[in-house]
Amino acid sequence: MERMERRHDMSSMGGMSMGGPNSFQGTNMGLAHDFWYIIAAVLGFLALCRLVNLYKSRTRLQKRFANSVQYPTKPANKFLEIWATLTALIRESSYPQLYVPSSWFSWMTPPPLGRVITLLAYWAIIVSMMTANAIKNDAFFWERIGFRNAWITVMQMPLLYLLASKCSIIGLIIGTGHERLNWLHRWVGRTMFVTGAVHGWHFFTEWQRAGILEFQLQMMGMVKYGMAAWTVLGWSLISGFAPLRRLGYEFFVLQHLASAVLFIWLVYVHIPAYARWNVWFSIGALCFDRACRTVLLVWQNVKFRPNRSKCKGGQRVGHFAQIRAVGDSITVINIKDVHFKWKAGQHLYLWAPAIGPMEAHPYTIACAHQLPETCICNSIQLVVRKHGGFSKRLHERAIKDHAEEKKGNYTVFVSGPYGMPPRLDIYETVVLISASTGASFTLPILEDLLAKANTNCVKRIDFLLTTKQGEELDFYVKRLHEFLDGANEVGIELLVHVAITQSGTPSLPPLSTLPTTREREGTVGKSLSRSSSWDSDLDKTRAKDDPDSIQPSGDQEKRANTIGGGGGRDVEDIIFSLTPRRPLSKASVDSHVHYSTTRPDIAAFIRAPVEATGGETKVVVCGGPSLVAKVRNCVASLADERAVHKGTGAQGIGLFVEEYAF
């Protein structure tokens, strides 16, 4: 008994040092250092992969400008052939995803296979460090594992905060946006919750077996701080689940920030001084992120020398913005005179103090270039779909301003742009798939590809838009018609497919108004998007609902959206082409647009351009979990079926996903 008491006295002292007996401390600190060596090695490897891909991109563009080969996107040498094969294998093993179709449990859909493999590898490292030379049936069994998992938990803390940064150092190294690292941030936090539980449970078990649990809790204040830190971590885990997060997104963001700061303080007072380098590392990551975002906020919203001569563009602080309601669920925001550049597919955070004093929400920038018919040097446009909270208040304010005949002018602040959208100029064929307001992500990409047609490898673009409501179709179709005209001019084959999945949609024109074959043949070489009878009906509908309809943009509120609606096979397809089909030439191509009132066959839509191309294809999808999972599985299955880059001559199929699941 005396031996047990002496051992537990040592345990109490070891708890204060976090390392326990000297034999524990050196090993545990060494494992913490090894963890960060592994992280550095992984980042170095991914940075090297990024450099190889840059070399591949440069090679393709050089061949394109030299016109030396028919298909510049094919591998140019043996090294790139091997690289293409390895890339194809990784793609096929990482794209598939199991989707839970239940409306109540769809949030439990597991990550794609690639992320699952990444998590398994991460957990293998963590588990091996938790148990390496620690499971020995001796007098120090319980505290050895307890001390080990204390270090395993705290060593992951800086990674947790690095992955949460919007100005992400990790993203800068590997070439990805912060939103694409957020899933790993959540899983690292969940892993810390488990290792922290193992740490505490082993100490509590030892104290309970010795009968000194109450004494330890009374005498050792650091134990209470540790329990509080673990509780905060557990609360962040539970509140981060999608159903709870969607109940009050604004509240979730505020409490999550407060929890992050509180967690740092609790861990700081819980652990000894020589282990606090992990906490200071985390504080440094948090402060660096906030400092960068503050600098960006000031730079993008304060004009030290505003140009007063510009129309509504001379505002010194903030930006002049106009809001306008379109239909029952869409709000359009025009932000004037922004003095920064962005890439198609990037998003920004919008803060409108008059509508949401303490809220900043992310939305995709829906235009790739300067808005047409504007007198402002650089204006951007957003489209916000009404959900709840800020987006609902925004739409109600726009309706109220219209009813009271106000202009709907407000001062707003923006932060961004954020995100690293896919590079598509190095692919021969691009397939763009979007659902509903997901078109706000794909339309700017389409616009950018057409604007830079002379400097990229793209020869064909297939665009699919699925929507339940005719209101959204009317909103986006104007821009699609403009892009069809632009594609003809620059020599890119553009095929547009629009699927209205809700049966009985009033937005489709009656069959009698569709152009006949003879009428379509008589419009060769003209701007058919402006002369067809479909346009006449569409223009009348748009003029009736919204006389001042402007170019579309989109909401990137990063919440789960349900894709599709009714519309079964009993509804007859209305599929027609606005231009006659004719052989393509280098100087002129024929662009087609198809409409249907049934759910599109995603697999067939992707297969057609892939089998027609002689180079590499890139598929880009923006939508809800069901659409994203379907596209993932279709791309993986098609790549495996065609055995791309495995000696068959079939070229690669890449995939980029933007999902309503932030």
mmCIF file of N, CA, C and O in Angstrom, residues 491-557:
data_model
loop_
_atom_site.group_PDB
_atom_site.id
_atom_site.type_symbol
_atom_site.label_atom_id
_atom_site.label_comp_id
_atom_site.label_asym_id
_atom_site.label_seq_id
_atom_site.Cartn_x
_atom_site.Cartn_y
_atom_site.Cartn_z
ATOM 1 N N GLY A 491 -14.498 29.933 -81.873
ATOM 2 C CA GLY A 491 -14.168 28.612 -82.391
ATOM 3 C C GLY A 491 -14.162 27.495 -81.378
ATOM 4 O O GLY A 491 -13.421 26.519 -81.528
ATOM 5 N N ILE A 492 -14.957 27.617 -80.311
ATOM 6 C CA ILE A 492 -15.094 26.550 -79.322
ATOM 7 C C ILE A 492 -16.476 25.923 -79.468
ATOM 8 O O ILE A 492 -17.482 26.633 -79.564
ATOM 9 N N GLU A 493 -16.521 24.622 -79.480
ATOM 10 C CA GLU A 493 -17.794 23.911 -79.551
ATOM 11 C C GLU A 493 -18.436 23.928 -78.168
ATOM 12 O O GLU A 493 -17.908 23.347 -77.213
ATOM 13 N N LEU A 494 -19.577 24.561 -78.054
ATOM 14 C CA LEU A 494 -20.281 24.697 -76.783
ATOM 15 C C LEU A 494 -21.659 24.079 -76.900
ATOM 16 O O LEU A 494 -22.455 24.460 -77.766
ATOM 17 N N LEU A 495 -21.947 23.119 -76.043
ATOM 18 C CA LEU A 495 -23.262 22.491 -75.986
ATOM 19 C C LEU A 495 -23.853 22.729 -74.616
ATOM 20 O O LEU A 495 -23.224 22.408 -73.603
ATOM 21 N N VAL A 496 -25.041 23.303 -74.584
ATOM 22 C CA VAL A 496 -25.706 23.656 -73.339
ATOM 23 C C VAL A 496 -26.950 22.799 -73.164
ATOM 24 O O VAL A 496 -27.772 22.698 -74.070
ATOM 25 N N HIS A 497 -27.058 22.183 -71.998
ATOM 26 C CA HIS A 497 -28.218 21.357 -71.662
ATOM 27 C C HIS A 497 -28.875 21.943 -70.421
ATOM 28 O O HIS A 497 -28.211 22.179 -69.410
ATOM 29 N N VAL A 498 -30.187 22.157 -70.489
ATOM 30 C CA VAL A 498 -30.944 22.680 -69.357
ATOM 31 C C VAL A 498 -32.045 21.691 -69.026
ATOM 32 O O VAL A 498 -32.859 21.359 -69.892
ATOM 33 N N ALA A 499 -32.055 21.205 -67.800
ATOM 34 C CA ALA A 499 -33.055 20.226 -67.370
ATOM 35 C C ALA A 499 -33.878 20.803 -66.236
ATOM 36 O O ALA A 499 -33.338 21.166 -65.190
ATOM 37 N N ILE A 500 -35.197 20.907 -66.462
ATOM 38 C CA ILE A 500 -36.122 21.355 -65.427
ATOM 39 C C ILE A 500 -36.768 20.105 -64.847
ATOM 40 O O ILE A 500 -37.566 19.449 -65.507
ATOM 41 N N THR A 501 -36.413 19.765 -63.629
ATOM 42 C CA THR A 501 -36.780 18.460 -63.076
ATOM 43 C C THR A 501 -38.141 18.441 -62.415
ATOM 44 O O THR A 501 -38.575 17.397 -61.939
ATOM 45 N N GLN A 502 -38.824 19.578 -62.361
ATOM 46 C CA GLN A 502 -40.142 19.617 -61.738
ATOM 47 C C GLN A 502 -41.201 19.480 -62.806
ATOM 48 O O GLN A 502 -41.237 20.238 -63.766
ATOM 49 N N SER A 503 -42.073 18.496 -62.644
ATOM 50 C CA SER A 503 -43.098 18.219 -63.643
ATOM 51 C C SER A 503 -44.079 19.374 -63.732
ATOM 52 O O SER A 503 -44.443 19.991 -62.743
ATOM 53 N N GLY A 504 -44.525 19.646 -64.960
ATOM 54 C CA GLY A 504 -45.531 20.675 -65.155
ATOM 55 C C GLY A 504 -45.006 22.078 -65.019
ATOM 56 O O GLY A 504 -45.759 22.990 -64.722
ATOM 57 N N THR A 505 -43.711 22.283 -65.250
ATOM 58 C CA THR A 505 -43.128 23.618 -65.114
ATOM 59 C C THR A 505 -43.709 24.556 -66.157
ATOM 60 O O THR A 505 -43.702 24.260 -67.351
ATOM 61 N N PRO A 506 -44.234 25.708 -65.764
ATOM 62 C CA PRO A 506 -44.834 26.633 -66.720
ATOM 63 C C PRO A 506 -43.819 27.380 -67.550
ATOM 64 O O PRO A 506 -44.187 28.060 -68.485
ATOM 65 N N SER A 507 -42.517 27.274 -67.235
ATOM 66 C CA SER A 507 -41.524 28.079 -67.938
ATOM 67 C C SER A 507 -41.186 27.540 -69.310
ATOM 68 O O SER A 507 -40.650 28.246 -70.139
ATOM 69 N N LEU A 508 -41.466 26.242 -69.557
ATOM 70 C CA LEU A 508 -41.168 25.700 -70.867
ATOM 71 C C LEU A 508 -42.171 26.220 -71.874
ATOM 72 O O LEU A 508 -43.371 26.268 -71.612
ATOM 73 N N PRO A 509 -41.729 26.580 -73.079
ATOM 74 C CA PRO A 509 -42.659 27.048 -74.093
ATOM 75 C C PRO A 509 -43.478 25.893 -74.633
ATOM 76 O O PRO A 509 -43.041 24.750 -74.608
ATOM 77 N N PRO A 510 -44.693 26.128 -75.108
ATOM 78 C CA PRO A 510 -45.469 25.050 -75.715
ATOM 79 C C PRO A 510 -44.769 24.536 -76.960
ATOM 80 O O PRO A 510 -44.004 25.245 -77.605
ATOM 81 N N LEU A 511 -45.049 23.292 -77.318
ATOM 82 C CA LEU A 511 -44.372 22.688 -78.456
ATOM 83 C C LEU A 511 -44.617 23.462 -79.740
ATOM 84 O O LEU A 511 -43.771 23.499 -80.631
ATOM 85 N N SER A 512 -45.791 24.105 -79.849
ATOM 86 C CA SER A 512 -46.102 24.828 -81.074
ATOM 87 C C SER A 512 -45.201 26.020 -81.291
ATOM 88 O O SER A 512 -45.083 26.518 -82.407
ATOM 89 N N THR A 513 -44.563 26.507 -80.223
ATOM 90 C CA THR A 513 -43.720 27.693 -80.375
ATOM 91 C C THR A 513 -42.279 27.350 -80.679
ATOM 92 O O THR A 513 -41.473 28.238 -80.910
ATOM 93 N N LEU A 514 -41.921 26.066 -80.635
ATOM 94 C CA LEU A 514 -40.545 25.704 -80.894
ATOM 95 C C LEU A 514 -40.223 25.908 -82.363
ATOM 96 O O LEU A 514 -41.055 25.655 -83.238
ATOM 97 N N PRO A 515 -39.005 26.332 -82.701
ATOM 98 C CA PRO A 515 -38.651 26.560 -84.097
ATOM 99 C C PRO A 515 -38.629 25.257 -84.868
ATOM 100 O O PRO A 515 -38.162 24.227 -84.391
ATOM 101 N N THR A 516 -39.145 25.300 -86.082
ATOM 102 C CA THR A 516 -39.121 24.126 -86.941
ATOM 103 C C THR A 516 -37.740 23.939 -87.529
ATOM 104 O O THR A 516 -36.885 24.815 -87.458
ATOM 105 N N THR A 517 -37.526 22.772 -88.154
ATOM 106 C CA THR A 517 -36.229 22.504 -88.761
ATOM 107 C C THR A 517 -35.917 23.525 -89.837
ATOM 108 O O THR A 517 -34.795 24.024 -89.945
ATOM 109 N N ARG A 518 -36.912 23.856 -90.654
ATOM 110 C CA ARG A 518 -36.676 24.830 -91.722
ATOM 111 C C ARG A 518 -36.349 26.194 -91.140
ATOM 112 O O ARG A 518 -35.473 26.906 -91.637
ATOM 113 N N GLU A 519 -37.062 26.572 -90.072
ATOM 114 C CA GLU A 519 -36.779 27.864 -89.450
ATOM 115 C C GLU A 519 -35.373 27.905 -88.889
ATOM 116 O O GLU A 519 -34.676 28.903 -88.991
ATOM 117 N N ARG A 520 -34.929 26.795 -88.276
ATOM 118 C CA ARG A 520 -33.590 26.768 -87.719
ATOM 119 C C ARG A 520 -32.542 26.791 -88.822
ATOM 120 O O ARG A 520 -31.501 27.413 -88.701
ATOM 121 N N GLU A 521 -32.819 26.083 -89.934
ATOM 122 C CA GLU A 521 -31.851 26.078 -91.027
ATOM 123 C C GLU A 521 -31.711 27.451 -91.647
ATOM 124 O O GLU A 521 -30.658 27.810 -92.175
ATOM 125 N N GLY A 522 -32.769 28.260 -91.576
ATOM 126 C CA GLY A 522 -32.702 29.586 -92.166
ATOM 127 C C GLY A 522 -31.971 30.588 -91.319
ATOM 128 O O GLY A 522 -31.817 31.734 -91.727
ATOM 129 N N THR A 523 -31.506 30.162 -90.153
ATOM 130 C CA THR A 523 -30.825 31.093 -89.255
ATOM 131 C C THR A 523 -29.356 30.779 -89.114
ATOM 132 O O THR A 523 -28.721 31.255 -88.179
ATOM 133 N N VAL A 524 -28.782 29.967 -90.013
ATOM 134 C CA VAL A 524 -27.358 29.642 -89.927
ATOM 135 C C VAL A 524 -26.541 30.913 -90.072
ATOM 136 O O VAL A 524 -26.752 31.723 -90.959
ATOM 137 N N GLY A 525 -25.564 31.087 -89.203
ATOM 138 C CA GLY A 525 -24.671 32.236 -89.262
ATOM 139 C C GLY A 525 -25.202 33.458 -88.555
ATOM 140 O O GLY A 525 -24.535 34.476 -88.519
ATOM 141 N N LYS A 526 -26.457 33.370 -88.047
ATOM 142 C CA LYS A 526 -27.027 34.505 -87.328
ATOM 143 C C LYS A 526 -26.998 34.243 -85.832
ATOM 144 O O LYS A 526 -26.689 33.164 -85.379
ATOM 145 N N SER A 527 -27.345 35.242 -85.081
ATOM 146 C CA SER A 527 -27.383 35.093 -83.623
ATOM 147 C C SER A 527 -28.708 34.456 -83.247
ATOM 148 O O SER A 527 -29.681 35.129 -82.969
ATOM 149 N N LEU A 528 -28.753 33.106 -83.281
ATOM 150 C CA LEU A 528 -30.003 32.398 -83.085
ATOM 151 C C LEU A 528 -30.552 32.576 -81.682
ATOM 152 O O LEU A 528 -31.755 32.474 -81.462
ATOM 153 N N SER A 529 -29.672 32.817 -80.730
ATOM 154 C CA SER A 529 -30.151 32.965 -79.355
ATOM 155 C C SER A 529 -31.014 34.206 -79.190
ATOM 156 O O SER A 529 -31.678 34.369 -78.188
ATOM 157 N N ARG A 530 -30.985 35.099 -80.182
ATOM 158 C CA ARG A 530 -31.789 36.318 -80.077
ATOM 159 C C ARG A 530 -32.974 36.311 -81.044
ATOM 160 O O ARG A 530 -33.793 37.201 -81.001
ATOM 161 N N SER A 531 -33.057 35.290 -81.949
ATOM 162 C CA SER A 531 -34.086 35.327 -82.973
ATOM 163 C C SER A 531 -35.038 34.152 -82.922
ATOM 164 O O SER A 531 -36.023 34.139 -83.639
ATOM 165 N N SER A 532 -34.774 33.130 -82.115
ATOM 166 C CA SER A 532 -35.645 31.963 -82.073
ATOM 167 C C SER A 532 -36.920 32.283 -81.331
ATOM 168 O O SER A 532 -37.005 33.190 -80.518
ATOM 169 N N SER A 533 -37.973 31.494 -81.609
ATOM 170 C CA SER A 533 -39.240 31.726 -80.931
ATOM 171 C C SER A 533 -39.148 31.415 -79.452
ATOM 172 O O SER A 533 -39.892 31.953 -78.645
ATOM 173 N N TRP A 534 -38.201 30.510 -79.087
ATOM 174 C CA TRP A 534 -37.977 30.256 -77.642
ATOM 175 C C TRP A 534 -37.565 31.534 -76.940
ATOM 176 O O TRP A 534 -38.048 31.860 -75.870
ATOM 177 N N ASP A 535 -36.655 32.286 -77.584
ATOM 178 C CA ASP A 535 -36.211 33.542 -76.980
ATOM 179 C C ASP A 535 -37.349 34.530 -76.847
ATOM 180 O O ASP A 535 -37.416 35.279 -75.892
ATOM 181 N N SER A 536 -38.238 34.540 -77.850
ATOM 182 C CA SER A 536 -39.344 35.475 -77.784
ATOM 183 C C SER A 536 -40.201 35.197 -76.566
ATOM 184 O O SER A 536 -40.574 36.095 -75.816
ATOM 185 N N ASP A 537 -40.525 33.921 -76.366
ATOM 186 C CA ASP A 537 -41.321 33.560 -75.196
ATOM 187 C C ASP A 537 -40.570 33.846 -73.915
ATOM 188 O O ASP A 537 -41.134 34.328 -72.931
ATOM 189 N N LEU A 538 -39.275 33.544 -73.921
ATOM 190 C CA LEU A 538 -38.474 33.742 -72.719
ATOM 191 C C LEU A 538 -38.355 35.221 -72.387
ATOM 192 O O LEU A 538 -38.461 35.622 -71.237
ATOM 193 N N ASP A 539 -38.142 36.051 -73.411
ATOM 194 C CA ASP A 539 -38.032 37.484 -73.178
ATOM 195 C C ASP A 539 -39.335 38.051 -72.621
ATOM 196 O O ASP A 539 -39.328 38.930 -71.760
ATOM 197 N N LYS A 540 -40.476 37.519 -73.138
ATOM 198 C CA LYS A 540 -41.752 38.000 -72.619
ATOM 199 C C LYS A 540 -41.918 37.626 -71.150
ATOM 200 O O LYS A 540 -42.366 38.418 -70.338
ATOM 201 N N THR A 541 -41.543 36.373 -70.829
ATOM 202 C CA THR A 541 -41.648 35.926 -69.438
ATOM 203 C C THR A 541 -40.753 36.743 -68.544
ATOM 204 O O THR A 541 -41.132 37.166 -67.459
ATOM 205 N N ARG A 542 -39.502 36.985 -69.008
ATOM 206 C CA ARG A 542 -38.563 37.742 -68.196
ATOM 207 C C ARG A 542 -39.026 39.181 -68.018
ATOM 208 O O ARG A 542 -38.897 39.767 -66.960
ATOM 209 N N ALA A 543 -39.572 39.764 -69.101
ATOM 210 C CA ALA A 543 -40.031 41.143 -69.018
ATOM 211 C C ALA A 543 -41.225 41.273 -68.075
ATOM 212 O O ALA A 543 -41.370 42.260 -67.360
ATOM 213 N N LYS A 544 -42.053 40.229 -68.064
ATOM 214 C CA LYS A 544 -43.216 40.266 -67.176
ATOM 215 C C LYS A 544 -42.816 40.151 -65.726
ATOM 216 O O LYS A 544 -43.310 40.862 -64.855
ATOM 217 N N ASP A 545 -41.907 39.197 -65.439
ATOM 218 C CA ASP A 545 -41.504 38.953 -64.054
ATOM 219 C C ASP A 545 -40.484 39.960 -63.565
ATOM 220 O O ASP A 545 -40.458 40.312 -62.396
ATOM 221 N N ASP A 546 -39.609 40.407 -64.476
ATOM 222 C CA ASP A 546 -38.485 41.234 -64.032
ATOM 223 C C ASP A 546 -37.974 42.038 -65.215
ATOM 224 O O ASP A 546 -37.104 41.590 -65.933
ATOM 225 N N PRO A 547 -38.513 43.202 -65.459
ATOM 226 C CA PRO A 547 -38.126 43.984 -66.631
ATOM 227 C C PRO A 547 -36.656 44.335 -66.670
ATOM 228 O O PRO A 547 -36.111 44.565 -67.731
ATOM 229 N N ASP A 548 -36.010 44.416 -65.538
ATOM 230 C CA ASP A 548 -34.610 44.845 -65.500
ATOM 231 C C ASP A 548 -33.670 43.691 -65.249
ATOM 232 O O ASP A 548 -32.635 43.846 -64.614
ATOM 233 N N SER A 549 -34.039 42.515 -65.725
ATOM 234 C CA SER A 549 -33.200 41.337 -65.471
ATOM 235 C C SER A 549 -31.791 41.557 -65.968
ATOM 236 O O SER A 549 -31.573 42.060 -67.057
ATOM 237 N N ILE A 550 -30.830 41.185 -65.120
ATOM 238 C CA ILE A 550 -29.427 41.399 -65.456
ATOM 239 C C ILE A 550 -28.698 40.090 -65.398
ATOM 240 O O ILE A 550 -29.268 39.054 -65.104
ATOM 241 N N GLN A 551 -27.424 40.133 -65.651
ATOM 242 C CA GLN A 551 -26.640 38.906 -65.743
ATOM 243 C C GLN A 551 -26.673 38.134 -64.438
ATOM 244 O O GLN A 551 -26.701 38.696 -63.358
ATOM 245 N N PRO A 552 -26.712 36.798 -64.524
ATOM 246 C CA PRO A 552 -26.863 35.991 -63.324
ATOM 247 C C PRO A 552 -25.599 35.902 -62.517
ATOM 248 O O PRO A 552 -24.517 36.128 -62.994
ATOM 249 N N SER A 553 -25.766 35.557 -61.266
ATOM 250 C CA SER A 553 -24.651 35.238 -60.398
ATOM 251 C C SER A 553 -25.154 34.273 -59.364
ATOM 252 O O SER A 553 -26.258 33.783 -59.463
ATOM 253 N N GLY A 554 -24.398 33.975 -58.316
ATOM 254 C CA GLY A 554 -24.831 32.884 -57.482
ATOM 255 C C GLY A 554 -24.505 32.963 -56.019
ATOM 256 O O GLY A 554 -23.599 33.626 -55.596
ATOM 257 N N ASP A 555 -25.290 32.218 -55.297
ATOM 258 C CA ASP A 555 -25.145 32.115 -53.847
ATOM 259 C C ASP A 555 -24.236 30.972 -53.513
ATOM 260 O O ASP A 555 -24.426 29.869 -53.949
ATOM 261 N N GLN A 556 -23.181 31.266 -52.732
ATOM 262 C CA GLN A 556 -22.290 30.209 -52.233
ATOM 263 C C GLN A 556 -22.400 30.200 -50.724
ATOM 264 O O GLN A 556 -21.440 30.351 -50.015
ATOM 265 N N GLU A 557 -23.617 30.056 -50.205
ATOM 266 C CA GLU A 557 -23.817 30.147 -48.773
ATOM 267 C C GLU A 557 -23.339 28.899 -48.071
ATOM 268 O O GLU A 557 -23.352 28.804 -46.847
#
